Amino acid sequence: MKVGIVGAGMVGSAAAYALALMGHASHVVLVDRNAALAAAQAEDIAHAVPFASACVVTAGDYDALAGAGVVILAAGVAQKPGESRLDLLARNAAVFAEVVAAVRHAAPEAILLVASNPVDVMTQAATRLSGLPPGRVIGSGTILDTARFRSLLARHLGIAPQSVHALVLGEHGDSEVLAWSGARAGSVPIGDFADQMGRPLDGAARAAIDEGVRRAAYRIIAGKGATWHGIGAGLARIVRAIAADQRDVLTVSMLTPEILGVQDVALSLPRVVGAAGVLADLRPELSPGETAALAASARLLKDSSSALGF
């Protein structure tokens, strides 16, 4: 599959690098208003390809996106230290109007994969601006937060992250909901598994993991200015599900008709992702507290998108 990436900064280039090395795309095209940056990133990544795959990596203008099955939208201004994702809203909305129109003209059949922050509101904006069905405009959502949750749980338990099944729902940001009640290691409830391993998940351990997930981006931004490796791999994972029609269950964002009384809001739920985009939504069982937190997250995102007219 040919994959286009609009925005050749750290997130876009990390996604291109992950796609090329993992072999999830046959051709990756980088597009950026700074053509020299796009060309340099493409050349640098192309020099890594012989070590791992046969992916072709090039740069070009929007016309070079023709024939792409997926276009990743990674354009926009970066998050500043201490700035919440929702504070990015007004600064990124204007950028998106121009980008979505150009992508739709060049690659009308492509699924749009939104990475720009605040990703949930930008996913809602891209859906409205593109006119595409909601299932064909996918936000990276909480796929990275879910990976962080699983990684920290696995570290506490002393097992591989791939053996942990736990979800982060709602906003990719401060109001996100860690769904502890449904977390499992293998098929065993996470608390029971922890007890059996002699590594109980008491209140302090849970609080530390929650803080580790919820504040991860802020710590990384404070240390090096932005996050890119984790989300780059997450975007490549979503592309793999689409390219191979894997029908994987991933926590991605999409414009959702109704969730806990909130109408038409983009947020993350576990969703089945395949060649046509999002094929189905899943509604996991949550505790009363998690349900209330998810409703609050949905209302927050709805208020933000409504302020922009989306």
Short mmCIF file of C-alpha atoms in Angstrom, two decimals:
data_model
loop_
_atom_site.label_atom_id
_atom_site.label_comp_id
_atom_site.label_asym_id
_atom_site.label_seq_id
_atom_site.Cartn_x
_atom_site.Cartn_y
_atom_site.Cartn_z
CA MET A 1 0.00 0.00 0.00
CA LYS A 2 1.11 3.53 -0.77
CA VAL A 3 0.97 5.78 2.31
CA GLY A 4 1.16 9.55 2.25
CA ILE A 5 2.28 11.65 5.20
CA VAL A 6 1.54 15.37 5.34
CA GLY A 7 3.92 16.99 7.79
CA ALA A 8 7.56 15.93 7.76
CA GLY A 9 8.39 17.02 11.30
CA MET A 10 9.25 14.66 14.11
CA VAL A 11 5.90 12.82 14.22
CA GLY A 12 5.56 12.50 10.45
CA SER A 13 9.14 11.37 9.97
CA ALA A 14 8.91 8.91 12.89
CA ALA A 15 5.80 7.39 11.30
CA ALA A 16 7.57 7.16 7.95
CA TYR A 17 10.59 5.52 9.59
CA ALA A 18 8.42 2.98 11.43
CA LEU A 19 6.41 2.17 8.31
CA ALA A 20 9.53 1.73 6.20
CA LEU A 21 11.41 -0.47 8.65
CA MET A 22 8.39 -2.59 9.55
CA GLY A 23 7.53 -3.04 5.88
CA HIS A 24 3.88 -2.04 6.37
CA ALA A 25 3.89 0.14 3.22
CA SER A 26 5.29 -0.40 -0.27
CA HIS A 27 5.73 3.35 -0.83
CA VAL A 28 5.81 6.23 1.63
CA VAL A 29 5.52 9.81 0.37
CA LEU A 30 6.37 12.77 2.61
CA VAL A 31 4.75 16.16 1.93
CA ASP A 32 5.58 19.36 3.79
CA ARG A 33 5.34 23.08 3.12
CA ASN A 34 9.10 22.99 3.72
CA ALA A 35 9.99 20.92 0.67
CA ALA A 36 13.65 20.73 1.63
CA LEU A 37 12.74 19.19 5.00
CA ALA A 38 10.50 16.59 3.37
CA ALA A 39 13.21 15.69 0.85
CA ALA A 40 15.87 15.40 3.55
CA GLN A 41 13.70 13.21 5.76
CA ALA A 42 12.79 10.95 2.84
CA GLU A 43 16.42 10.53 1.80
CA ASP A 44 17.59 9.81 5.33
CA ILE A 45 14.86 7.21 5.90
CA ALA A 46 15.48 5.65 2.47
CA HIS A 47 19.07 4.99 3.53
CA ALA A 48 17.78 2.87 6.43
CA VAL A 49 15.46 0.79 4.26
CA PRO A 50 18.09 -1.65 2.86
CA PHE A 51 18.61 -2.94 6.40
CA ALA A 52 14.97 -3.92 6.87
CA SER A 53 12.55 -3.88 3.91
CA ALA A 54 11.94 -2.92 0.28
CA CYS A 55 9.79 0.16 0.95
CA VAL A 56 10.28 3.12 -1.38
CA VAL A 57 10.48 6.45 0.46
CA THR A 58 10.13 9.72 -1.48
CA ALA A 59 9.05 13.33 -1.04
CA GLY A 60 6.84 15.52 -3.18
CA ASP A 61 3.96 17.96 -3.26
CA TYR A 62 0.30 17.09 -2.75
CA ASP A 63 0.01 15.65 -6.26
CA ALA A 64 2.47 12.94 -5.20
CA LEU A 65 -0.24 11.57 -2.86
CA ALA A 66 -2.26 10.25 -5.82
CA GLY A 67 -3.11 6.58 -5.34
CA ALA A 68 -2.39 6.52 -1.61
CA GLY A 69 -4.57 4.17 0.40
CA VAL A 70 -3.92 6.04 3.64
CA VAL A 71 -2.79 9.61 4.23
CA ILE A 72 -1.45 10.48 7.67
CA LEU A 73 -2.14 14.06 8.71
CA ALA A 74 0.75 15.12 10.93
CA ALA A 75 0.79 18.80 10.00
CA GLY A 76 0.34 21.55 12.53
CA VAL A 77 2.12 23.46 15.23
CA ALA A 78 3.88 21.63 18.04
CA GLN A 79 2.72 21.45 21.63
CA LYS A 80 4.62 23.82 23.90
CA PRO A 81 5.97 22.78 27.32
CA GLY A 82 3.12 22.96 29.84
CA GLU A 83 0.50 23.45 27.13
CA SER A 84 -2.49 21.12 27.15
CA ARG A 85 -3.57 19.52 23.90
CA LEU A 86 -6.79 21.48 23.96
CA ASP A 87 -4.80 24.72 24.09
CA LEU A 88 -3.49 23.81 20.65
CA LEU A 89 -6.98 23.93 19.24
CA ALA A 90 -7.21 27.35 17.64
CA ARG A 91 -3.61 27.23 16.43
CA ASN A 92 -4.10 24.00 14.51
CA ALA A 93 -7.66 24.39 13.19
CA ALA A 94 -6.68 26.88 10.47
CA VAL A 95 -3.87 24.63 9.27
CA PHE A 96 -6.24 21.69 8.88
CA ALA A 97 -8.74 23.41 6.62
CA GLU A 98 -6.05 23.93 3.99
CA VAL A 99 -4.44 20.51 4.38
CA VAL A 100 -7.63 18.41 4.23
CA ALA A 101 -8.83 20.13 1.06
CA ALA A 102 -5.50 19.52 -0.69
CA VAL A 103 -5.34 15.87 0.38
CA ARG A 104 -8.90 15.14 -0.70
CA HIS A 105 -8.19 16.64 -4.13
CA ALA A 106 -5.02 14.60 -4.62
CA ALA A 107 -6.11 11.29 -3.05
CA PRO A 108 -9.93 11.16 -2.91
CA GLU A 109 -10.04 7.43 -2.08
CA ALA A 110 -7.60 7.55 0.83
CA ILE A 111 -8.46 6.89 4.45
CA LEU A 112 -7.38 9.87 6.55
CA LEU A 113 -5.33 9.04 9.65
CA VAL A 114 -5.12 12.05 11.95
CA ALA A 115 -2.10 12.52 14.21
CA SER A 116 -2.11 16.29 14.81
CA ASN A 117 -3.03 17.45 18.31
CA PRO A 118 -5.46 17.90 19.90
CA VAL A 119 -6.14 14.72 17.95
CA ASP A 120 -9.78 14.12 18.91
CA VAL A 121 -10.93 17.61 17.95
CA MET A 122 -8.76 17.53 14.83
CA THR A 123 -10.33 14.19 13.89
CA GLN A 124 -13.78 15.73 14.24
CA ALA A 125 -12.67 18.73 12.18
CA ALA A 126 -11.15 16.51 9.47
CA THR A 127 -14.35 14.47 9.26
CA ARG A 128 -16.49 17.58 8.78
CA LEU A 129 -14.04 19.23 6.36
CA SER A 130 -13.50 16.13 4.23
CA GLY A 131 -17.11 14.99 3.88
CA LEU A 132 -15.93 11.40 4.30
CA PRO A 133 -17.88 8.82 6.32
CA PRO A 134 -16.66 8.85 9.94
CA GLY A 135 -15.17 5.37 9.65
CA ARG A 136 -12.73 6.63 7.01
CA VAL A 137 -11.33 9.43 9.18
CA ILE A 138 -9.43 7.81 12.04
CA GLY A 139 -7.59 9.62 14.80
CA SER A 140 -4.62 7.99 16.49
CA GLY A 141 -6.56 8.70 19.67
CA THR A 142 -5.47 6.78 22.73
CA ILE A 143 -3.51 4.07 20.92
CA LEU A 144 -0.33 5.48 22.48
CA ASP A 145 -1.91 5.96 25.92
CA THR A 146 -3.08 2.35 25.79
CA ALA A 147 0.47 1.25 24.94
CA ARG A 148 1.81 3.30 27.86
CA PHE A 149 -0.76 1.74 30.21
CA ARG A 150 0.12 -1.78 29.10
CA SER A 151 3.84 -1.07 29.29
CA LEU A 152 3.69 0.25 32.86
CA LEU A 153 1.43 -2.58 34.01
CA ALA A 154 3.77 -5.11 32.41
CA ARG A 155 6.78 -3.51 34.10
CA HIS A 156 5.05 -3.71 37.48
CA LEU A 157 4.04 -7.33 36.94
CA GLY A 158 7.33 -8.44 35.40
CA ILE A 159 5.76 -9.74 32.17
CA ALA A 160 5.73 -8.79 28.48
CA PRO A 161 3.47 -5.87 27.49
CA GLN A 162 1.94 -8.06 24.79
CA SER A 163 0.42 -10.22 27.54
CA VAL A 164 -1.40 -7.27 29.09
CA HIS A 165 -4.86 -6.30 27.83
CA ALA A 166 -5.87 -2.89 29.12
CA LEU A 167 -7.50 0.14 27.51
CA VAL A 168 -7.38 3.90 27.75
CA LEU A 169 -10.58 5.56 26.53
CA GLY A 170 -11.95 9.03 25.81
CA GLU A 171 -9.68 11.98 25.14
CA HIS A 172 -6.04 11.65 24.16
CA GLY A 173 -5.17 14.07 26.90
CA ASP A 174 -5.83 15.12 30.45
CA SER A 175 -9.35 13.68 30.78
CA GLU A 176 -8.48 10.22 29.44
CA VAL A 177 -9.91 7.22 31.28
CA LEU A 178 -7.76 4.27 32.32
CA ALA A 179 -10.17 1.32 32.32
CA TRP A 180 -8.78 -0.58 35.28
CA SER A 181 -11.95 -2.61 35.77
CA GLY A 182 -11.51 -4.50 32.51
CA ALA A 183 -7.72 -4.87 32.56
CA ARG A 184 -6.40 -8.41 32.18
CA ALA A 185 -3.08 -10.22 32.04
CA GLY A 186 -3.72 -13.19 29.81
CA SER A 187 -7.32 -13.94 30.73
CA VAL A 188 -6.91 -13.16 34.43
CA PRO A 189 -8.21 -9.93 35.99
CA ILE A 190 -5.24 -7.65 36.52
CA GLY A 191 -5.60 -7.45 40.31
CA ASP A 192 -5.78 -11.22 40.69
CA PHE A 193 -2.82 -11.70 38.37
CA ALA A 194 -0.78 -9.18 40.37
CA ASP A 195 -1.58 -11.00 43.61
CA GLN A 196 -0.57 -14.34 42.12
CA MET A 197 2.74 -12.86 40.99
CA GLY A 198 3.38 -11.41 44.44
CA ARG A 199 3.25 -7.88 43.01
CA PRO A 200 -0.05 -6.47 44.29
CA LEU A 201 -1.60 -3.43 42.68
CA ASP A 202 -2.39 -1.42 45.79
CA GLY A 203 -3.56 2.18 45.76
CA ALA A 204 -0.05 3.58 45.57
CA ALA A 205 0.92 1.34 42.65
CA ARG A 206 -2.23 2.23 40.74
CA ALA A 207 -1.73 5.92 41.38
CA ALA A 208 1.86 5.74 40.12
CA ILE A 209 0.79 3.95 36.94
CA ASP A 210 -2.06 6.40 36.37
CA GLU A 211 0.36 9.31 36.74
CA GLY A 212 2.88 7.58 34.51
CA VAL A 213 0.32 7.26 31.72
CA ARG A 214 -1.51 10.54 32.13
CA ARG A 215 1.57 12.77 32.49
CA ALA A 216 3.90 10.96 30.08
CA ALA A 217 3.65 13.51 27.29
CA TYR A 218 4.34 16.41 29.63
CA ARG A 219 7.49 14.76 30.99
CA ILE A 220 8.77 13.93 27.52
CA ILE A 221 8.03 17.41 26.19
CA ALA A 222 9.81 18.96 29.18
CA GLY A 223 12.84 16.78 28.53
CA LYS A 224 13.22 16.90 24.76
CA GLY A 225 10.58 19.25 23.36
CA ALA A 226 8.13 16.79 21.77
CA THR A 227 7.09 13.15 21.57
CA TRP A 228 7.54 11.23 18.35
CA HIS A 229 8.85 7.64 18.60
CA GLY A 230 5.83 6.20 20.41
CA ILE A 231 3.20 7.84 18.22
CA GLY A 232 5.19 7.04 15.07
CA ALA A 233 5.01 3.35 15.92
CA GLY A 234 1.35 3.68 16.84
CA LEU A 235 0.51 5.22 13.47
CA ALA A 236 2.39 2.42 11.71
CA ARG A 237 0.35 -0.11 13.72
CA ILE A 238 -2.91 1.44 12.54
CA VAL A 239 -1.69 1.45 8.93
CA ARG A 240 -0.82 -2.24 9.24
CA ALA A 241 -4.37 -3.04 10.34
CA ILE A 242 -5.73 -1.19 7.30
CA ALA A 243 -3.22 -2.42 4.72
CA ALA A 244 -3.58 -6.08 5.70
CA ASP A 245 -7.30 -5.87 6.54
CA GLN A 246 -6.41 -7.36 9.91
CA ARG A 247 -9.59 -6.25 11.66
CA ASP A 248 -7.66 -5.54 14.81
CA VAL A 249 -9.26 -4.04 17.90
CA LEU A 250 -7.46 -0.74 18.53
CA THR A 251 -8.27 2.25 20.72
CA VAL A 252 -8.59 4.91 18.02
CA SER A 253 -10.63 8.09 17.76
CA MET A 254 -13.58 8.60 15.44
CA LEU A 255 -16.62 10.85 15.23
CA THR A 256 -19.13 8.91 17.33
CA PRO A 257 -22.89 9.48 16.93
CA GLU A 258 -23.62 9.04 20.66
CA ILE A 259 -21.72 8.12 23.77
CA LEU A 260 -23.23 8.32 27.27
CA GLY A 261 -25.68 10.99 26.23
CA VAL A 262 -23.16 13.12 24.29
CA GLN A 263 -23.99 13.46 20.60
CA ASP A 264 -21.54 13.63 17.69
CA VAL A 265 -18.16 13.71 19.38
CA ALA A 266 -14.79 12.24 18.37
CA LEU A 267 -13.09 10.22 21.10
CA SER A 268 -11.41 6.86 21.56
CA LEU A 269 -13.15 3.56 22.10
CA PRO A 270 -11.97 0.06 21.18
CA ARG A 271 -12.80 -0.27 17.49
CA VAL A 272 -12.38 -2.92 14.80
CA VAL A 273 -10.02 -1.54 12.13
CA GLY A 274 -9.60 -3.06 8.67
CA ALA A 275 -9.22 -2.20 5.00
CA ALA A 276 -12.36 -0.05 4.92
CA GLY A 277 -11.38 1.87 8.05
CA VAL A 278 -13.33 1.49 11.29
CA LEU A 279 -15.71 -1.44 10.86
CA ALA A 280 -17.32 -1.54 14.31
CA ASP A 281 -17.32 0.17 17.70
CA LEU A 282 -17.12 -1.76 20.95
CA ARG A 283 -18.52 -0.57 24.27
CA PRO A 284 -16.50 -2.18 27.08
CA GLU A 285 -17.98 -2.79 30.51
CA LEU A 286 -16.85 -0.05 32.88
CA SER A 287 -17.20 0.66 36.58
CA PRO A 288 -19.58 3.45 37.58
CA GLY A 289 -16.62 5.76 38.20
CA GLU A 290 -15.06 4.98 34.82
CA THR A 291 -18.41 5.51 33.12
CA ALA A 292 -18.78 8.92 34.75
CA ALA A 293 -15.22 9.85 33.80
CA LEU A 294 -15.78 8.81 30.17
CA ALA A 295 -18.96 10.90 30.02
CA ALA A 296 -17.06 13.90 31.39
CA SER A 297 -14.28 13.39 28.82
CA ALA A 298 -16.87 13.24 26.03
CA ARG A 299 -18.52 16.46 27.22
CA LEU A 300 -15.16 18.23 27.38
CA LEU A 301 -14.31 17.24 23.81
CA LYS A 302 -17.80 18.12 22.59
CA ASP A 303 -17.50 21.62 24.07
CA SER A 304 -14.11 22.09 22.41
CA SER A 305 -15.25 20.98 18.96
CA SER A 306 -18.45 23.00 19.22
CA ALA A 307 -16.41 26.13 19.96
CA LEU A 308 -14.82 25.70 16.53
CA GLY A 309 -18.12 25.03 14.80
CA PHE A 310 -17.50 21.33 14.28
#
